[in-house]
Amino acid sequence: MIEARRWDEVRALLSPAAQATWWVTRERFDGAAAFVRVNAVYPEGWALRLLECNALADGRVHSLVRVDHGEASFYANSFFTLAAGLIVRIDEYWSDVQAAPSWREGLPGRAALTVDTRTGLPLDAGQAG
């Protein structure tokens, strides 16, 4: 829904008082409207890949998403708290893909990885395993 920019559908998943915290950039968005707005104004051209989605023992849901935007890639670990079937809290930790520092080259046991090309999990609930 977010990648397709279907904002009414995104908002329908959120409690009106939902709170989203982006810890890495020290930002909080209070209310469903604020969360939808920040995503709506994000520069165009990104693609989302849901790599993992897990129910946690404490009732939250964790997702790992790769976001490709032009030549850049980012990863987001998100933790969702739900109540009455709606998202009431999102805690997100974003990181960009960057080159490893040169001091780690040649360390025993280290291997450089190729570009992450995982296609991700199906986003249609009817297809999810």
XYZ file of C-alpha atoms in Angstrom:
129
model
C 0.000 0.000 0.000
C 2.764 2.448 0.844
C 4.704 1.715 -2.330
C 1.480 2.055 -4.340
C 0.806 5.320 -2.478
C -2.697 4.231 -1.449
C -2.802 6.560 1.526
C -6.427 5.990 2.521
C -5.715 2.273 2.854
C -2.575 2.951 4.891
C -4.483 5.294 7.197
C -7.182 2.622 7.693
C -4.542 0.340 9.274
C -3.538 2.978 11.830
C -5.175 4.131 15.016
C -5.932 7.867 14.667
C -3.544 8.415 17.615
C -0.810 6.115 16.257
C 2.742 7.133 17.066
C 5.706 6.390 14.780
C 9.244 6.850 16.060
C 12.226 6.925 13.721
C 14.979 6.361 16.246
C 17.976 6.817 13.946
C 16.947 10.346 12.943
C 15.404 11.136 16.359
C 11.944 11.938 14.969
C 8.451 11.093 16.156
C 5.261 11.440 14.149
C 2.142 11.758 16.293
C -1.096 10.630 14.712
C -2.010 8.608 11.653
C -2.224 11.759 9.530
C 1.373 12.735 10.383
C 2.723 9.266 9.542
C 0.842 9.152 6.246
C 1.983 12.687 5.364
C 5.709 12.038 5.911
C 5.486 9.000 3.648
C 3.400 10.839 1.047
C 5.981 13.608 0.658
C 8.985 11.257 0.558
C 10.674 11.683 -2.844
C 9.290 9.413 -5.572
C 11.102 6.476 -7.080
C 11.412 3.986 -4.220
C 10.591 0.291 -4.166
C 9.893 -1.756 -1.030
C 10.875 -5.385 -0.460
C 9.458 -7.115 2.616
C 12.257 -9.522 3.568
C 10.880 -10.793 6.894
C 7.753 -10.487 8.980
C 7.607 -12.104 12.416
C 5.176 -12.239 15.322
C 7.091 -11.581 18.546
C 6.457 -13.244 21.906
C 5.357 -9.918 23.443
C 2.606 -9.471 20.829
C 4.399 -6.993 18.581
C 5.127 -7.666 14.920
C 8.630 -7.199 13.472
C 9.348 -6.529 9.811
C 12.590 -6.188 7.892
C 12.190 -4.155 4.702
C 14.718 -3.169 2.048
C 13.979 0.129 0.341
C 15.623 0.761 -3.010
C 15.632 4.383 -4.129
C 17.608 5.079 -7.265
C 21.162 3.868 -6.666
C 20.715 3.859 -2.875
C 19.353 1.100 -0.659
C 18.168 1.237 2.929
C 16.976 -1.293 5.481
C 14.251 -0.716 8.027
C 13.656 -2.872 11.076
C 10.173 -1.967 12.282
C 8.315 -3.036 15.394
C 4.525 -2.665 15.320
C 2.239 -2.608 18.366
C -1.415 -3.312 17.652
C -4.598 -2.790 19.638
C -8.132 -3.582 18.496
C -6.741 -4.585 15.100
C -5.038 -1.234 14.434
C -1.417 -0.122 14.576
C -0.938 2.106 17.620
C 2.861 2.333 17.688
C 5.687 1.901 15.200
C 9.332 1.910 16.253
C 11.614 2.020 13.209
C 15.370 1.706 12.855
C 16.681 2.729 9.418
C 20.136 2.174 7.981
C 21.595 2.952 4.603
C 23.766 0.564 2.617
C 27.331 1.809 2.556
C 30.827 0.537 1.891
C 32.631 -1.157 4.747
C 35.491 0.823 6.253
C 38.871 -0.023 4.753
C 40.353 -1.102 8.117
C 38.196 -4.269 7.998
C 39.594 -5.452 4.650
C 41.651 -8.597 5.000
C 40.339 -9.539 8.470
C 40.105 -13.303 9.032
C 36.601 -14.628 8.495
C 35.399 -11.493 6.692
C 33.694 -11.784 3.330
C 32.357 -8.980 1.167
C 28.756 -9.512 0.074
C 27.271 -8.892 -3.325
C 24.316 -6.561 -3.783
C 21.186 -7.839 -2.021
C 18.850 -9.058 -4.747
C 16.252 -10.850 -2.614
C 12.855 -10.198 -4.144
C 11.030 -10.285 -0.830
C 7.887 -11.937 0.428
C 4.500 -11.653 -1.261
C 2.564 -8.658 0.036
C -0.853 -10.038 -0.913
C -2.262 -11.661 2.244
C -3.868 -14.356 0.109
C -0.438 -15.437 -1.161
C 1.519 -15.281 2.104
C 2.525 -18.712 3.336
